[in-house]
GROMACS .gro file of C-alpha atoms in nm:
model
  316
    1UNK     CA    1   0.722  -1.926   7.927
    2UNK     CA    2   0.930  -1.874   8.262
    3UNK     CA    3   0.815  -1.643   8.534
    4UNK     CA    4   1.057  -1.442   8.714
    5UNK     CA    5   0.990  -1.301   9.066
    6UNK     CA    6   1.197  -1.123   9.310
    7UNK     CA    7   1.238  -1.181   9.659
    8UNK     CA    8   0.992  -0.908   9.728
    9UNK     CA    9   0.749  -1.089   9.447
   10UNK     CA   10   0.787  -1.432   9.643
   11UNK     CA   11   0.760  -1.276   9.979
   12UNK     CA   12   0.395  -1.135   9.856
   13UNK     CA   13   0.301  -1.436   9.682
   14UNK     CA   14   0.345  -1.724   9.951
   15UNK     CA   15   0.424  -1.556  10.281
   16UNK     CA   16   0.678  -1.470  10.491
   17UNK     CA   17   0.947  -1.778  10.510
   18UNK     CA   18   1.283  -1.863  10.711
   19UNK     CA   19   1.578  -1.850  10.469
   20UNK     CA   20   1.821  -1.575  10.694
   21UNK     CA   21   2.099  -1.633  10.381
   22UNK     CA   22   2.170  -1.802  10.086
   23UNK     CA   23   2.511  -1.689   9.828
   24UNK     CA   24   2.703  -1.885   9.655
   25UNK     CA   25   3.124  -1.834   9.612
   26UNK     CA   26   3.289  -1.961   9.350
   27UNK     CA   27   3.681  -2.098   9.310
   28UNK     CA   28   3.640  -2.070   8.913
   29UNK     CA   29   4.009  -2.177   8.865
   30UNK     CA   30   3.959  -2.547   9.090
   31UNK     CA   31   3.582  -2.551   8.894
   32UNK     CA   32   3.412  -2.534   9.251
   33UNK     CA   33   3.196  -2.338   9.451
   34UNK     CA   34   3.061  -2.319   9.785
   35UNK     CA   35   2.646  -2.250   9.865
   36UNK     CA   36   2.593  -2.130  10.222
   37UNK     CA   37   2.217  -2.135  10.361
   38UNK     CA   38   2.082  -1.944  10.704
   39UNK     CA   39   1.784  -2.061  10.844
   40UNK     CA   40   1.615  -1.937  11.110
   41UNK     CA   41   1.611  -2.307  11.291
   42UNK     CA   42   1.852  -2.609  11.249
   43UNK     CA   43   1.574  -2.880  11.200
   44UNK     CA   44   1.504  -2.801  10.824
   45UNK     CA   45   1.859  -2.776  10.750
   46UNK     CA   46   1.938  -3.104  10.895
   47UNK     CA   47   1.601  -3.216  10.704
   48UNK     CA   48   1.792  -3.072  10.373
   49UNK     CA   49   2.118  -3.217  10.419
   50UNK     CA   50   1.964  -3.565  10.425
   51UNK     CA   51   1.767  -3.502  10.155
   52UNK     CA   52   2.023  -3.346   9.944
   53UNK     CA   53   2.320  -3.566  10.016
   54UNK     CA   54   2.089  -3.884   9.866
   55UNK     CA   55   2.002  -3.703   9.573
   56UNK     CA   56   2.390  -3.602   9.491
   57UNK     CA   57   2.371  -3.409   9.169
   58UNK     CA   58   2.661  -3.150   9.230
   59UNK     CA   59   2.692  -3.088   9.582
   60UNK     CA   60   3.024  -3.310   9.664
   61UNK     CA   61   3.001  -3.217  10.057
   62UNK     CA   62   2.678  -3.110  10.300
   63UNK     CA   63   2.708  -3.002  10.625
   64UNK     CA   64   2.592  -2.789  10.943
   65UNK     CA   65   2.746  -2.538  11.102
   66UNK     CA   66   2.473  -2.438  11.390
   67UNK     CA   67   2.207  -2.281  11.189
   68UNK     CA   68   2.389  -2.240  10.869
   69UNK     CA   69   2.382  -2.541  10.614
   70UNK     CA   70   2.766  -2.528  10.368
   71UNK     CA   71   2.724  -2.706  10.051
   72UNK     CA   72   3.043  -2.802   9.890
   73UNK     CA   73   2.956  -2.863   9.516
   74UNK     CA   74   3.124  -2.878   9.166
   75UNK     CA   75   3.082  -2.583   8.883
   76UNK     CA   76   2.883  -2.771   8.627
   77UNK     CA   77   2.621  -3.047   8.625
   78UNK     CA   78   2.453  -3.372   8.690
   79UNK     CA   79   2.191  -3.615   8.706
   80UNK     CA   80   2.001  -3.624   9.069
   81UNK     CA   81   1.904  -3.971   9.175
   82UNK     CA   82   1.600  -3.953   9.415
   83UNK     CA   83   1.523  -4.322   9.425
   84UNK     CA   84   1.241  -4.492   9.537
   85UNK     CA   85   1.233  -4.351   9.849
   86UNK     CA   86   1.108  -4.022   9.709
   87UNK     CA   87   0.706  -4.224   9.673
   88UNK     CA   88   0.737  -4.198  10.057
   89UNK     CA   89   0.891  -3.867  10.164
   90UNK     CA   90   0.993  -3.696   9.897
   91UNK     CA   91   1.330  -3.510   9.868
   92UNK     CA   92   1.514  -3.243   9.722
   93UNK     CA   93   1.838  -3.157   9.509
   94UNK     CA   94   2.079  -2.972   9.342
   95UNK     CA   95   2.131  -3.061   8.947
   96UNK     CA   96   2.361  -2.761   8.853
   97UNK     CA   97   2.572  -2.440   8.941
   98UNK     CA   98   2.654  -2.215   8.649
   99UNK     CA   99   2.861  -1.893   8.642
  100UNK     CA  100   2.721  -1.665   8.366
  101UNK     CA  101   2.929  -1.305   8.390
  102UNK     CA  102   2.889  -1.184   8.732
  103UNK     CA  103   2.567  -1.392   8.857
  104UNK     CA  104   2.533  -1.811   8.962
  105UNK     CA  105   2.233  -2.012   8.840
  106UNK     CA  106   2.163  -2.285   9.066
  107UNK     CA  107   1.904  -2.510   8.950
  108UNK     CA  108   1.733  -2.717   9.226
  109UNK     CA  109   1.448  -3.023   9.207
  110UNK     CA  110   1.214  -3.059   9.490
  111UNK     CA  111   0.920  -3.309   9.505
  112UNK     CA  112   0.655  -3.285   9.767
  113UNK     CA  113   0.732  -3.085  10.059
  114UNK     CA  114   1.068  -3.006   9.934
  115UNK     CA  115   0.960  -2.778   9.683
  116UNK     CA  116   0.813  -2.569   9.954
  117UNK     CA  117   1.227  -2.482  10.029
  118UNK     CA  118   1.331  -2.446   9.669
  119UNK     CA  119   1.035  -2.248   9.565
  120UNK     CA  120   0.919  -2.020   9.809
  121UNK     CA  121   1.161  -1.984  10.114
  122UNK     CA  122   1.533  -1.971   9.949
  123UNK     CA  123   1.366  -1.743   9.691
  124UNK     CA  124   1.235  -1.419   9.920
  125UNK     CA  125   1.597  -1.409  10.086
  126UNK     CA  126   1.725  -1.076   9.966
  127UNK     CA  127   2.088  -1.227   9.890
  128UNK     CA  128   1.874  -1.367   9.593
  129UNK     CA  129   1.842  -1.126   9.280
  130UNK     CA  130   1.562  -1.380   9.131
  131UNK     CA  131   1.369  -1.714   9.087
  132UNK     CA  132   1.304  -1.871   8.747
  133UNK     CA  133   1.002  -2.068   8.745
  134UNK     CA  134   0.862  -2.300   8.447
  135UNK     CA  135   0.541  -2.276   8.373
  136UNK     CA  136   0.373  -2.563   8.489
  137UNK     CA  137   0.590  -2.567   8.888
  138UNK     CA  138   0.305  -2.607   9.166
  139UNK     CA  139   0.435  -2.615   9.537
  140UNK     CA  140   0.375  -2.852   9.769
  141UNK     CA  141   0.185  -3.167   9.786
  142UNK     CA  142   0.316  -3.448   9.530
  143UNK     CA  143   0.469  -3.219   9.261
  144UNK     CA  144   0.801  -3.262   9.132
  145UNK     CA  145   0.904  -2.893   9.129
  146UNK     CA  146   1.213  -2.705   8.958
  147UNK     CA  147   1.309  -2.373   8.962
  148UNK     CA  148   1.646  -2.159   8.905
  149UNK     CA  149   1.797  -1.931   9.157
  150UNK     CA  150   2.011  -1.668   9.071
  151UNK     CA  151   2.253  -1.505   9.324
  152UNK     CA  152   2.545  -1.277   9.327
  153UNK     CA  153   2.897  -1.403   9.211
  154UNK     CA  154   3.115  -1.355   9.522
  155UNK     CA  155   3.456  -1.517   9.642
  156UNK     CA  156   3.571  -1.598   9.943
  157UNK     CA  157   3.832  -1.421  10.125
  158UNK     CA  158   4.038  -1.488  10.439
  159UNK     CA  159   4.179  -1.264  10.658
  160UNK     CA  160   4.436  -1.368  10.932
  161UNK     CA  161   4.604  -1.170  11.187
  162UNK     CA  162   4.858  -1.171  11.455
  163UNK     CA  163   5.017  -0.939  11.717
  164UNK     CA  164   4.741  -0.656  11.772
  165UNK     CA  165   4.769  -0.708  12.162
  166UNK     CA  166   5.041  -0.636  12.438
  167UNK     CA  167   5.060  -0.813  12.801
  168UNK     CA  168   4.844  -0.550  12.951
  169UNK     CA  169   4.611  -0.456  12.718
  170UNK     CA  170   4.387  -0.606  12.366
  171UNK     CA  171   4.333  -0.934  12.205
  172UNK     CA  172   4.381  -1.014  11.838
  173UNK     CA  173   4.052  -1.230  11.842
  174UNK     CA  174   3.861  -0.926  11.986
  175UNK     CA  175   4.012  -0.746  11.669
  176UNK     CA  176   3.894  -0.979  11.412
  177UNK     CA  177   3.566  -1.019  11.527
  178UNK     CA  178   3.522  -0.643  11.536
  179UNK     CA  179   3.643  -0.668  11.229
  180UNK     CA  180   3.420  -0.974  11.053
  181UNK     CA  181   3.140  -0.817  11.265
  182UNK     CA  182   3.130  -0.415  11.163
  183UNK     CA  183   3.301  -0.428  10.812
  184UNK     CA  184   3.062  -0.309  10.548
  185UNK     CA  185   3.192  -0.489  10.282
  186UNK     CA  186   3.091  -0.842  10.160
  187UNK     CA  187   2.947  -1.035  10.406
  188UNK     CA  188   3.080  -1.201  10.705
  189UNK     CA  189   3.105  -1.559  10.755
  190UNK     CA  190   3.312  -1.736  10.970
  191UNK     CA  191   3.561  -1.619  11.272
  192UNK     CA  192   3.843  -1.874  11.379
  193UNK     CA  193   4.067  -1.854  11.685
  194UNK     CA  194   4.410  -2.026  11.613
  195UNK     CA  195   4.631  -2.181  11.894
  196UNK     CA  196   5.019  -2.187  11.816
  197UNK     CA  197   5.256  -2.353  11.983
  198UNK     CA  198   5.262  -2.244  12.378
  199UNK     CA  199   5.617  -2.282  12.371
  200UNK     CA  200   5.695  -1.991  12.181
  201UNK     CA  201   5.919  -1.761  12.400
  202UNK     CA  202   5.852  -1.429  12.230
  203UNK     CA  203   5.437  -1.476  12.262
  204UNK     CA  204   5.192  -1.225  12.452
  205UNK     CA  205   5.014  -1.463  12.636
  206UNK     CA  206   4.850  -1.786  12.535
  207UNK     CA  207   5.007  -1.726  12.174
  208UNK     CA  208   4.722  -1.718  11.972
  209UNK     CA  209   4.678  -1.585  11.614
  210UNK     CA  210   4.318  -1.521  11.468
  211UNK     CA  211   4.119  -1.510  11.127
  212UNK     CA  212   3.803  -1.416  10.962
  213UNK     CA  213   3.668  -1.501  10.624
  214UNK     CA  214   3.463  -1.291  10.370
  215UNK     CA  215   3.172  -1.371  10.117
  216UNK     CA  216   3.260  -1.066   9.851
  217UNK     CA  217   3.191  -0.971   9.494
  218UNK     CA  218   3.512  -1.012   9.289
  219UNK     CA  219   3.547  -0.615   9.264
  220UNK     CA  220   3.504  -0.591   9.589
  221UNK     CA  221   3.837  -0.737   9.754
  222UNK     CA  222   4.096  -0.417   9.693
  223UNK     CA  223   3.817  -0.225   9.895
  224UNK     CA  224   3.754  -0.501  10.147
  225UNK     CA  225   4.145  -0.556  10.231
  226UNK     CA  226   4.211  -0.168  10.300
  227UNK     CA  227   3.890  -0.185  10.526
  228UNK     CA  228   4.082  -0.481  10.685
  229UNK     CA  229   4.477  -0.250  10.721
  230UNK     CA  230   4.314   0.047  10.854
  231UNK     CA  231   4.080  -0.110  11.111
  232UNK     CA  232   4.351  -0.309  11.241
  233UNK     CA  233   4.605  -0.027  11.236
  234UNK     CA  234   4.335   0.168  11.457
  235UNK     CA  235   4.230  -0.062  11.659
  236UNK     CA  236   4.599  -0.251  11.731
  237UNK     CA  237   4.799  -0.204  12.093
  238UNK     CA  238   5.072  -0.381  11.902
  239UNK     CA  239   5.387  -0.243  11.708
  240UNK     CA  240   5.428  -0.545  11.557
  241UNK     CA  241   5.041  -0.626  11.370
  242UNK     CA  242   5.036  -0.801  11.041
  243UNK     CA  243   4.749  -0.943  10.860
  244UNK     CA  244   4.731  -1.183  10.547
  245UNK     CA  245   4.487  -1.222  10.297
  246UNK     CA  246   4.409  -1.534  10.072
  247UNK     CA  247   4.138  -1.542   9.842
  248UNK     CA  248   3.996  -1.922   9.760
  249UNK     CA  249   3.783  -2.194   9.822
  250UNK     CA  250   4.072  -2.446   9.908
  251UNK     CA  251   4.375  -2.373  10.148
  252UNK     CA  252   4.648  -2.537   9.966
  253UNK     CA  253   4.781  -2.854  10.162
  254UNK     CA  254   5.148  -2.663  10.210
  255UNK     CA  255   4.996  -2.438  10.356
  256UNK     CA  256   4.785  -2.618  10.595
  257UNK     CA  257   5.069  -2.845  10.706
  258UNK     CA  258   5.249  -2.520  10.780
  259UNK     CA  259   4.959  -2.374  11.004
  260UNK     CA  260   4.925  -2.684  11.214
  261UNK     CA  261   5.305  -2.759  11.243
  262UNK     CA  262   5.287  -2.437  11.339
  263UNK     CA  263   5.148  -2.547  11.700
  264UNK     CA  264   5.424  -2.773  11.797
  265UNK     CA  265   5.771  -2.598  11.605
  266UNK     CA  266   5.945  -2.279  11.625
  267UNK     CA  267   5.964  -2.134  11.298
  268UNK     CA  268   6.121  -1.759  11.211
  269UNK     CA  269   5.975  -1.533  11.010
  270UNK     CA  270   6.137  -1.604  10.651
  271UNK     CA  271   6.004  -1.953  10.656
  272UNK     CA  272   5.622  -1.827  10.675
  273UNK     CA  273   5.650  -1.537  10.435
  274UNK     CA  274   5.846  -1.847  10.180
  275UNK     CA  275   5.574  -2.070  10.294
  276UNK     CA  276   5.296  -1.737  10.245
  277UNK     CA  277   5.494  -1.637   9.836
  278UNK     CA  278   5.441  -2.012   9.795
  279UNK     CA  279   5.065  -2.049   9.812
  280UNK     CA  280   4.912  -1.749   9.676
  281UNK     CA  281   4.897  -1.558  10.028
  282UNK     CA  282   4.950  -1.190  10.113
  283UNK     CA  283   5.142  -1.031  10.405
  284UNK     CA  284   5.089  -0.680  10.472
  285UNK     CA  285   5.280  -0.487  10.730
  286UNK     CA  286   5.045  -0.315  10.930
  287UNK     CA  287   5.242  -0.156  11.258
  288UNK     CA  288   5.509  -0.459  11.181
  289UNK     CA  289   5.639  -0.750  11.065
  290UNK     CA  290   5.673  -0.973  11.420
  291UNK     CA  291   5.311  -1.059  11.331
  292UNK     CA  292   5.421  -1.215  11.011
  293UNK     CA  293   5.416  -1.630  11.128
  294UNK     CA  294   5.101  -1.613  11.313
  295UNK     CA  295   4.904  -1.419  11.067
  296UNK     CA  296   4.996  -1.723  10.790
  297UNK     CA  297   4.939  -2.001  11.027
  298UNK     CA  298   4.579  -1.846  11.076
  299UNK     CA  299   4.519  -1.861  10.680
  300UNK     CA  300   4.647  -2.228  10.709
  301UNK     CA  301   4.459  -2.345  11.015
  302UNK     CA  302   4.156  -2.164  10.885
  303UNK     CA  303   3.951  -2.505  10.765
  304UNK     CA  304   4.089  -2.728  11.043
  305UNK     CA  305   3.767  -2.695  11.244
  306UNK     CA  306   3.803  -2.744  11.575
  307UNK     CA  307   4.177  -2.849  11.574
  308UNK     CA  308   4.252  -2.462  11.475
  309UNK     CA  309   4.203  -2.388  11.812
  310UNK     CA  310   4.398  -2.704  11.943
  311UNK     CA  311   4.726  -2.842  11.915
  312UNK     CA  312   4.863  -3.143  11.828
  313UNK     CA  313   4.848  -3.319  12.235
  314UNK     CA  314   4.491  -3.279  12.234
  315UNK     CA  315   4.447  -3.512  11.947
  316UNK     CA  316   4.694  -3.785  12.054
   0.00000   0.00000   0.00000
């Protein structure tokens, strides 16, 4: 028989753990999805991203951003392959991530320590709705552990933006963080600063455009984009603001050869909103359209890293 327990119901069982936040988005059309973990330190993530990475199971791509851990993975399962290694200091995995309706199961093996993670801390955080455990799972010590965690469905959803400033007054990245930092919809993950090309002659100042992305329930975009046009129509010094939205695991490459050529050539606006119709991303008109090649460069810069914010002489 399997016992289920709430976050609340593992909190009270084992004590208070670290997990700050754990969901899981899912690009159902590419069969992928995307687990992102908060911890309250970066030592146990690095810990699990060892761990996890020799195990493989589904998780295609590990890695750390400060204190958050982003697991790329596949929608579906397979074998984990602890090794011998595991007699000596244990380990932990990921064996499968399955969309049923509107939740994720995620089905994790931890032996020793490791099943401290899987089976008491990543179960208590409240972006959990609850913990499967068989009957015979014992924490700690030299048990080989399982349990299945079962989060929210949500998507991720980018947000670019361009033009919100003037040369005396605002700054588009201000805007978007405000944005990514206040909205009350979803949850916020990651805020990227976008260098174009310095060359441009119409630009404000340093000619940057900016994005944020979104962790939201499916149902939840239409309401999360309309946040997104009437906080930057408020908060915009600009007659000329446009955002874009693109909902999606995986920038398509089109587009992220257009955002980074996008720091070294002069492009006009009917060759980003081709580029945007192209690639599955939206361009609203917000105070205007001047906006309009910035905002999609952001969308296709968005999971360059660090080179979003450079251009193409810093990396010769």
């Amino acid at each position: 028989m399997v016992q289920i327990l709430r976050p609340d119901e593992v909190e009270k069982k084992y004590g208070k753990m670290f997990c700050q936040g754990f969901f899981t988005l899912v690009d159902e059309e590419h069969g992928v999805a995307q687990i992102i973990e908060k911890c309250v330190a970066q030592g146990p993530g690095e810990w699990d991203i060892v761990n996890r990475r020799r195990t493989k199971g589904v998780i295609t791509d590990i890695r750390m951003k400060s204190n958050m851990l982003v697991m790329d993975t596949i929608i579906g399962e397979r074998e984990l392959n602890f090794g011998p290694v595991t007699t000596d200091v244990g380990g932990q995995g990921l064996q499968a991530l399955k969309v049923e309706g509107d939740e994720v199961r995620t089905t994790w093996y931890g032996i020793a320590g490791a099943s401290v993670g899987i089976g008491a801390c990543i179960p208590q955080c409240s972006d959990v709705i609850r913990t499967e455990y068989p009957d015979d799972f014992k924490i700690g010590g030299a048990h080989r552990a399982h349990v299945d965690i079962i989060t929210p469905k949500l998507v991720r959803v980018i947000i670019g933006i361009d033009d919100t400033d003037t040369k005396e007054k605002g700054a588009s990245w201000v805007t978007s963080m405000k944005l990514g930092t206040t909205c009350p919809i979803g949850r916020f993950i990651e805020h990227k600063i976008i260098q174009l090309n310095p060359k441009v002659p119409n630009k404000t100042t340093n000619c940057c455009s900016t994005a944020v992305s979104f962790a939201v329930r499916e149902e939840e975009v239409p309401a999360l984009i309309e946040y997104a046009v009437d906080f930057v129509r408020k908060e915009s010094y600009s007659d000329d603001s446009v955002i874009t939205v693109y909902q999606g695991l995986h920038v398509p490459e089109a587009l992220r050869d257009f955002g980074w050529s996008c720091k070294s050539v002069l492009y006009t606006p009917e060759d980003a909103i081709r580029v945007a119709e192209e690639n599955g991303v939206q361009i609203i008109s917000v105070t205007g359209t001047k906006g309009v090649i910035g905002a999609v460069a952001a969308i296709g810069c968005f999971d360059l890293g660090e080179r979003s914010a450079g251009i193409p002489e810093d990396y010769e």
